[in-house]
mmCIF file of C-alpha atoms in Angstrom:
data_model
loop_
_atom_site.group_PDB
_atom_site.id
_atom_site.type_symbol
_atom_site.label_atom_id
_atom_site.label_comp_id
_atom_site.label_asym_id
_atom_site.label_seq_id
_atom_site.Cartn_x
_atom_site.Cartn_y
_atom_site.Cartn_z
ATOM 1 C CA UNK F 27 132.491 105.050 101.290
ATOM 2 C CA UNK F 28 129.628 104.232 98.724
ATOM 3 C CA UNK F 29 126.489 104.210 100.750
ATOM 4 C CA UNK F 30 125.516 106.653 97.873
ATOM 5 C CA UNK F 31 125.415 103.610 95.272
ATOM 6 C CA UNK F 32 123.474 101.442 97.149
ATOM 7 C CA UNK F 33 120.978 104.300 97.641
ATOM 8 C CA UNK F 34 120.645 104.165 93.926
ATOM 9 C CA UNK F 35 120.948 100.777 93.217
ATOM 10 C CA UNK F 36 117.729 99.923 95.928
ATOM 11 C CA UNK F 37 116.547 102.998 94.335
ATOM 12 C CA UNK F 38 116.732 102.048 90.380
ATOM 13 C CA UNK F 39 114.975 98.275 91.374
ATOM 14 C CA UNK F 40 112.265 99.753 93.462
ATOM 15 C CA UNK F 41 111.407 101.842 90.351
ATOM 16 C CA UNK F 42 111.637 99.114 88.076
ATOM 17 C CA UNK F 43 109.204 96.638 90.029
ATOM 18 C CA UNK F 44 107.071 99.975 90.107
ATOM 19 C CA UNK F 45 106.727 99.739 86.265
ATOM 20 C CA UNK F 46 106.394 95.705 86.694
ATOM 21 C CA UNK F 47 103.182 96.594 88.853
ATOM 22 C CA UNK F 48 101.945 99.379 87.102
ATOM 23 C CA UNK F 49 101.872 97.092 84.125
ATOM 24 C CA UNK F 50 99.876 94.416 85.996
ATOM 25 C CA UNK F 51 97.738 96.824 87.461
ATOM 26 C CA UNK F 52 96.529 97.779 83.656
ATOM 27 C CA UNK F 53 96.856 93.845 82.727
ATOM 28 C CA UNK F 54 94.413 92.973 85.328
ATOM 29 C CA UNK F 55 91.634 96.011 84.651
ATOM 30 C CA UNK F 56 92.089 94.999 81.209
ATOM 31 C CA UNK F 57 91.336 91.368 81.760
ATOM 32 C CA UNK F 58 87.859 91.223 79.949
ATOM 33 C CA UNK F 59 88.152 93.792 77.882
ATOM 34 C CA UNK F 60 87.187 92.921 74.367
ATOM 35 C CA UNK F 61 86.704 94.636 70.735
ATOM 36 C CA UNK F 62 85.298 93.807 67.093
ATOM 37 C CA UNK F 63 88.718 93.808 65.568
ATOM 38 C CA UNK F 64 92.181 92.351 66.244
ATOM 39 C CA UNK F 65 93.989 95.053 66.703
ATOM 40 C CA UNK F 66 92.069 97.391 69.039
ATOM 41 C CA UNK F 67 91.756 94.739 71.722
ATOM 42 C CA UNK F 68 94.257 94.895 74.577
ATOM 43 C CA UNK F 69 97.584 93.330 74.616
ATOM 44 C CA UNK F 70 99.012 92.181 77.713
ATOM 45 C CA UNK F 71 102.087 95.030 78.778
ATOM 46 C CA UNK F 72 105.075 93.325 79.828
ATOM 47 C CA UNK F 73 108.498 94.757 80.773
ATOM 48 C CA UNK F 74 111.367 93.750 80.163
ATOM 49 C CA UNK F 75 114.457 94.588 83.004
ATOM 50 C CA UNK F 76 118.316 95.115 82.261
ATOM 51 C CA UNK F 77 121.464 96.161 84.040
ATOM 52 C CA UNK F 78 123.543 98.999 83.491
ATOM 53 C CA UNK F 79 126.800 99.134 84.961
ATOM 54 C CA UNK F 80 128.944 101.596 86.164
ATOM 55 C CA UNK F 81 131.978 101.977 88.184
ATOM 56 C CA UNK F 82 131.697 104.826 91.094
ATOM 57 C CA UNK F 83 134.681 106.985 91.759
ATOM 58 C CA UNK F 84 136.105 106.368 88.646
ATOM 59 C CA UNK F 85 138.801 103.840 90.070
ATOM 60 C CA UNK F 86 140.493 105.651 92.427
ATOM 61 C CA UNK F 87 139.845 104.029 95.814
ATOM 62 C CA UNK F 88 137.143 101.258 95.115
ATOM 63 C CA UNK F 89 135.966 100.441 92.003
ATOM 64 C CA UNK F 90 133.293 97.952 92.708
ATOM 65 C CA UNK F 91 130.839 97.883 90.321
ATOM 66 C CA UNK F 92 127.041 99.301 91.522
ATOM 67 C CA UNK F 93 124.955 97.468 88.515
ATOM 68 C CA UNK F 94 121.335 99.530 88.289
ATOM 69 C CA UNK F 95 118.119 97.998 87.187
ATOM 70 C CA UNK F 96 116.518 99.666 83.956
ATOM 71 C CA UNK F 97 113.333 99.248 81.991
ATOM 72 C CA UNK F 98 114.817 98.148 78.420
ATOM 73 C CA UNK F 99 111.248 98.271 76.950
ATOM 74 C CA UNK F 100 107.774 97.610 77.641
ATOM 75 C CA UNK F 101 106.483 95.163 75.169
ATOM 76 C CA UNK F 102 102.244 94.376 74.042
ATOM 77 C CA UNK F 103 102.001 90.505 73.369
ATOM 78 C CA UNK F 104 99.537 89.642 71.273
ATOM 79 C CA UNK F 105 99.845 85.918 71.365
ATOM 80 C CA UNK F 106 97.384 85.337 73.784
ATOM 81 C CA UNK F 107 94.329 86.822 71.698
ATOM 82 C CA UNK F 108 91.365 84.905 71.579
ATOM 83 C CA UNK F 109 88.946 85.165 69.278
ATOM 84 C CA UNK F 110 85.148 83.897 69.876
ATOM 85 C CA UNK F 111 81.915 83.768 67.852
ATOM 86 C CA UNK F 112 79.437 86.374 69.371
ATOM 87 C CA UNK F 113 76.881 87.424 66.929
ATOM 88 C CA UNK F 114 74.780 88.223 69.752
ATOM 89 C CA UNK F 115 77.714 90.701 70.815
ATOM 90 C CA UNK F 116 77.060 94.657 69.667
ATOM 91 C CA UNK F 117 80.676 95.037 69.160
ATOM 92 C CA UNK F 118 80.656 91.952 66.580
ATOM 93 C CA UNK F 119 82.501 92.147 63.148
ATOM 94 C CA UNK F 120 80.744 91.306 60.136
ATOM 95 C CA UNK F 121 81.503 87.419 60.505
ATOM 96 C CA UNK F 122 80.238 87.753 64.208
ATOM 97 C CA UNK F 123 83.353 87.197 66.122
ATOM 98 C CA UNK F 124 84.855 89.359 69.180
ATOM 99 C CA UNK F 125 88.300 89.350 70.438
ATOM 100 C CA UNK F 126 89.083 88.968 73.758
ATOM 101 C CA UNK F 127 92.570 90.080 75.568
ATOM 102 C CA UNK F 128 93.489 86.156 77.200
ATOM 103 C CA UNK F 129 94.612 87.670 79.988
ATOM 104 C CA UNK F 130 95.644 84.675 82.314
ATOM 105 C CA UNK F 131 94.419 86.500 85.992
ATOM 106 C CA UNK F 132 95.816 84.000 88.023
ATOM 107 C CA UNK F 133 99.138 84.415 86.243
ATOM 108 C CA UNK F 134 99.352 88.249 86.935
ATOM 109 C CA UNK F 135 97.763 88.114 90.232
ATOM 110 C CA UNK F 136 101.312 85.668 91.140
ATOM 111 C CA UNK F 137 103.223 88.250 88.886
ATOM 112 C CA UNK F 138 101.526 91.289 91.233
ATOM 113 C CA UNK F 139 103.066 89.110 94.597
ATOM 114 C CA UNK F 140 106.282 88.470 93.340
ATOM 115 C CA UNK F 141 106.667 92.078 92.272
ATOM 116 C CA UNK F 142 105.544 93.850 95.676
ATOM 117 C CA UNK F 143 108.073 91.404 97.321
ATOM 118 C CA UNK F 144 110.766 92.501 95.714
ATOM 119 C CA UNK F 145 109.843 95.822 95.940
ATOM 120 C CA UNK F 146 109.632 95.495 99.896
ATOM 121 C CA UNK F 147 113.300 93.445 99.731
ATOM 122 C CA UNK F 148 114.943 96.429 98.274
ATOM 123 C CA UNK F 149 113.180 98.809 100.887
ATOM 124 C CA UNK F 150 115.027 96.080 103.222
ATOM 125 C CA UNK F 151 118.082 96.797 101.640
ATOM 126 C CA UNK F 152 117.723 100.567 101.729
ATOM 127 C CA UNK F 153 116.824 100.186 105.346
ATOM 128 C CA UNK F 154 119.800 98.513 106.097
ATOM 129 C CA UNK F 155 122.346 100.808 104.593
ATOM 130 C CA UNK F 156 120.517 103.516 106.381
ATOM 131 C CA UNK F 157 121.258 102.080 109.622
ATOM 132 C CA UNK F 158 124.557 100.951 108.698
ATOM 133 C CA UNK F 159 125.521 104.859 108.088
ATOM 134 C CA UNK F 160 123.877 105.983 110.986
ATOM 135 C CA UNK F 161 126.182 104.003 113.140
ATOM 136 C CA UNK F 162 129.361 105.041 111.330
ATOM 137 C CA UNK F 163 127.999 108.261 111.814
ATOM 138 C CA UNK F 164 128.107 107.711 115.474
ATOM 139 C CA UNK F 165 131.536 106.655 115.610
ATOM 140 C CA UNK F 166 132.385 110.244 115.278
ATOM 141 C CA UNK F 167 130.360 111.200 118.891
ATOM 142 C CA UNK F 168 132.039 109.230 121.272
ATOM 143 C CA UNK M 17 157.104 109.238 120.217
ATOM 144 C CA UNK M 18 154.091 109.658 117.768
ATOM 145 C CA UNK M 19 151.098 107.719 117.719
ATOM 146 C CA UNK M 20 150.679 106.078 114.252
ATOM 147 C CA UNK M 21 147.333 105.721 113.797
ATOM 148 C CA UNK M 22 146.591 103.223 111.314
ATOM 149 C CA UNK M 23 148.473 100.853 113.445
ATOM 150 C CA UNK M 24 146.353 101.968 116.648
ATOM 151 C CA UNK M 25 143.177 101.296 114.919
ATOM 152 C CA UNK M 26 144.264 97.881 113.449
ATOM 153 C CA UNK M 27 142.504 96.071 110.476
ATOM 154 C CA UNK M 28 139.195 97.493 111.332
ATOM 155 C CA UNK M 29 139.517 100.529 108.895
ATOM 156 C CA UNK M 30 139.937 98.209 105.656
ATOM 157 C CA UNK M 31 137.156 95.541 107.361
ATOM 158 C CA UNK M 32 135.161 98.286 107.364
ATOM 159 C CA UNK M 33 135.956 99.166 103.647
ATOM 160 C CA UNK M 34 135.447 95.748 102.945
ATOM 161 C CA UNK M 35 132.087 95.073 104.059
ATOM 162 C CA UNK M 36 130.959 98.556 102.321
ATOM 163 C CA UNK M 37 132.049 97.028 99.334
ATOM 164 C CA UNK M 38 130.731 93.693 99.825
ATOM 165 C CA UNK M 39 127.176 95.632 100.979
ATOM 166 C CA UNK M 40 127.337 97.277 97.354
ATOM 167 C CA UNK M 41 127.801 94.058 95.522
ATOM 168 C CA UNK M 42 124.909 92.189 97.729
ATOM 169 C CA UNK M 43 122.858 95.258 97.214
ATOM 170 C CA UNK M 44 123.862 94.591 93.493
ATOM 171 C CA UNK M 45 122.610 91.158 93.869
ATOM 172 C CA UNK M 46 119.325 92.083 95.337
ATOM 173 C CA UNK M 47 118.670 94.765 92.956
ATOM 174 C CA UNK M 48 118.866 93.181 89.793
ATOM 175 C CA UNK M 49 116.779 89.715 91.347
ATOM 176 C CA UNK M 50 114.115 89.508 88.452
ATOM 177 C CA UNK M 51 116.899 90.664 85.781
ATOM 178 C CA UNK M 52 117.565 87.966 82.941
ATOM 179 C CA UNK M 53 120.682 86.949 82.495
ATOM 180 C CA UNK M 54 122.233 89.085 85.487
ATOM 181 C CA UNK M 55 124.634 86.688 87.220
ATOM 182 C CA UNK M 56 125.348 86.782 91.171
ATOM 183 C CA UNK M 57 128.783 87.879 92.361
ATOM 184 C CA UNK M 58 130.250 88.278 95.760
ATOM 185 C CA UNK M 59 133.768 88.910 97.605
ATOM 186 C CA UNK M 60 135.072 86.220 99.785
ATOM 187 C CA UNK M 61 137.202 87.320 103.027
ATOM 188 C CA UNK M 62 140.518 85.065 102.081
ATOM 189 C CA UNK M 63 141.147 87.386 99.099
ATOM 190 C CA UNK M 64 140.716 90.463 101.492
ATOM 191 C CA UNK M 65 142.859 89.250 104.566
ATOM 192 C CA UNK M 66 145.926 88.918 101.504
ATOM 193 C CA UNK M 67 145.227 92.574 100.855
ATOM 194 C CA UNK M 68 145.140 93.619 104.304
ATOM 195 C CA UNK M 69 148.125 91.918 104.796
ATOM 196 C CA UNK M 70 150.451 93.008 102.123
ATOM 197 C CA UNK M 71 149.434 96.693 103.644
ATOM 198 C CA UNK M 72 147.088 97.324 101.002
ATOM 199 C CA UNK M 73 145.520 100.785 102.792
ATOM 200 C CA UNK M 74 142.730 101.580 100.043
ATOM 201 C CA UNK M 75 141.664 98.567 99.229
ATOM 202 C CA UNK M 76 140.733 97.458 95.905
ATOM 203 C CA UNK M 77 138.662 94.600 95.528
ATOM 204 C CA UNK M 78 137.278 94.863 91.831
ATOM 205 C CA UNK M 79 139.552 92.123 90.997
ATOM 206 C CA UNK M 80 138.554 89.740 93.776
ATOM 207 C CA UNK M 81 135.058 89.750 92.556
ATOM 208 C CA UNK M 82 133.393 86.373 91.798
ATOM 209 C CA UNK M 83 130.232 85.208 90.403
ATOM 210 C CA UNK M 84 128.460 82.780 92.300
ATOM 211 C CA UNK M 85 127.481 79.283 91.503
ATOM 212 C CA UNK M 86 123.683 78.715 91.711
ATOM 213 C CA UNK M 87 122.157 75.671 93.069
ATOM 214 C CA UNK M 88 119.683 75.525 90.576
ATOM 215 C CA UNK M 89 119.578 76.777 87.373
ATOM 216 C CA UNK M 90 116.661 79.359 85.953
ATOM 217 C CA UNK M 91 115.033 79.408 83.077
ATOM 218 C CA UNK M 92 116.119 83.258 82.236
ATOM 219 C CA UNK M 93 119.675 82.923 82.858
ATOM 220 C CA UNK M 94 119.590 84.781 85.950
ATOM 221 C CA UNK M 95 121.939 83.085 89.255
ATOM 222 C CA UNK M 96 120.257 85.184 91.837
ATOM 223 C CA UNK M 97 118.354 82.595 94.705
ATOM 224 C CA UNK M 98 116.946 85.236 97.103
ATOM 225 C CA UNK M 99 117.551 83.356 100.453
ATOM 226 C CA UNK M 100 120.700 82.913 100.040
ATOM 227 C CA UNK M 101 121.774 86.486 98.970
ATOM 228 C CA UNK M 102 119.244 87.861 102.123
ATOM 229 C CA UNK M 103 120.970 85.333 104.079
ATOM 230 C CA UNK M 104 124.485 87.362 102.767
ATOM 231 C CA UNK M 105 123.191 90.444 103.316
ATOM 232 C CA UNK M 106 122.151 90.286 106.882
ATOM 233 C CA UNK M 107 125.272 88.487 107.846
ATOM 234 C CA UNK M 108 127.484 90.950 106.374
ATOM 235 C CA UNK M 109 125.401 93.660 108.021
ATOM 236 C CA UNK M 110 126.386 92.379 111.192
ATOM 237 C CA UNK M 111 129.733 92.427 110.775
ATOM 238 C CA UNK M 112 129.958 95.342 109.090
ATOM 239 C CA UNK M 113 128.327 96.336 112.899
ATOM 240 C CA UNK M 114 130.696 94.313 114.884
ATOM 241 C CA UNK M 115 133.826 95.529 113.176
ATOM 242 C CA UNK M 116 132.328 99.187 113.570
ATOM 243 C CA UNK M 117 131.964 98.352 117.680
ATOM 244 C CA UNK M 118 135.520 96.825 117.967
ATOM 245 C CA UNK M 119 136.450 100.584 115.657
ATOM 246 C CA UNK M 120 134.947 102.439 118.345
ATOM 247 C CA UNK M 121 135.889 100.389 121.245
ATOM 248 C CA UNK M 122 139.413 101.566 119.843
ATOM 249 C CA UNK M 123 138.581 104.907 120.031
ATOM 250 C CA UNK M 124 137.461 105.394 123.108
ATOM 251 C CA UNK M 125 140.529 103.440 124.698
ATOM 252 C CA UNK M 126 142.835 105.615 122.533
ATOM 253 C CA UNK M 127 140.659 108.693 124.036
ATOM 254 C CA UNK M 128 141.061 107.671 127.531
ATOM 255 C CA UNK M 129 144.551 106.868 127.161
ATOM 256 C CA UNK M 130 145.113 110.473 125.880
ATOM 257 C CA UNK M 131 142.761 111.609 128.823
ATOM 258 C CA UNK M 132 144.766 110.769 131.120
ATOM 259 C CA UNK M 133 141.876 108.754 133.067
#
């Protein structure tokens, strides 16, 4: 039986919306941040999920494929820098502008929900198997 | 006069192996929900019943694997609609119970039997 797969599979996705969150959490305390040059201002974090296969028991009685979620990379876009004239602004550059991160809230705070559902679907999921060894486990105590 | 087991317990054994499998694939499916380009896939019973019957005793289904069709397509490539694969999931759970109940209900009438009750 292969209960152990699923156990990593939920496993390997709750870890990777983990990362998703973590990375909106610093997206979203970031949000206003701002600096006197273009390259020392924030850039929104994004990660970017894959799948790894790989079959269990190495083809002897099943060979059904458990396919693992993975954090290929975590990328900083900077296409969403704005820059504004501040003279006003301390942290100014010589022609008085400031650049600020663009982070879109709104867009993360919908990122942040979509995230911590999926997290809680694959605690569904790990709930489930649980339960569905348990009772194979009680077969035996009849 | 032996008892032959696998007969005793009928088809229950390889339902059971079944709907393990099918669990891992959903589970699959669930897992890998915000994933681009990961593409649903599921078991269907027919393909499993022709197993059973040709007296297939380890089943192996990595060849009756197929992806799913999506209703609508997404933008990143990926064929995973949540309701539908939750929707999978919980019905296969219960199966998965009610095969395991008919399993046991077989056991206990095999235990009684050799009881003597």
């Amino acid at each position: 039986m292969s209960f152990q797969q699923i156990f990593l599979t939920a496993g390997s996705a709750m870890t990777a919306q983990t990362v998703r969150l973590n990375t909106i959490s610093s997206n979203l305390a970031n949000a206003d941040s701002f600096s006197g040059n273009k390259e020392d201002v924030f850039k929104p974090l994004k990660p970017i999920f894959a799948t790894i296969y790989n079959n269990m028991n190495n083809g002897s009685a099943s060979n059904i494929r458990s396919a693992q979620v993975m954090v290929a990379d975590v990328i900083a876009t900077d296409s969403l820098t704005q820059q504004r004239h501040e003279p006003e602004n301390p942290l100014a550059n010589a022609e008085g502008n400031v650049f600020y991160s663009g982070i879109d809230v709104v867009s993360e705070m919908a990122d942040m929900m979509s995230a911590s559902r999926s997290f809680e679907m694959n605690v569904e999921v790990l709930n489930n198997a649980k339960s569905m060894q348990q009772s194979l486990i009680s077969v035996l105590d009849i | 006069m032996s008892i032959q087991l696998d007969k005793a317990l009928g088809i229950h054994t390889q339902l059971l192996q079944f709907h393990t499998q099918r669990t891992q694939i959903l589970a699959n499916n669930l897992a890998n929900s915000d994933t681009p380009n990961y593409k649903a896939q599921d078991l269907t019973y027919s393909a499993t019943m022709n197993k059973i019957n040709a007296r297939d005793t380890q089943l192996n289904l990595s060849k009756e694997i197929f992806f799913r069709i999506p209703f609508q397509r997404s933008e990143n490539g990926n064929t995973v609609e949540l309701g539908i694969e939750q929707a999978k999931f919980a019905e296969n759970n219960l199966n998965y119970q009610t095969s395991l109940n008919f399993l046991k209900m077989k056991i206990s009438g095999l235990k009684s039997a050799i009881e003597g009750r």
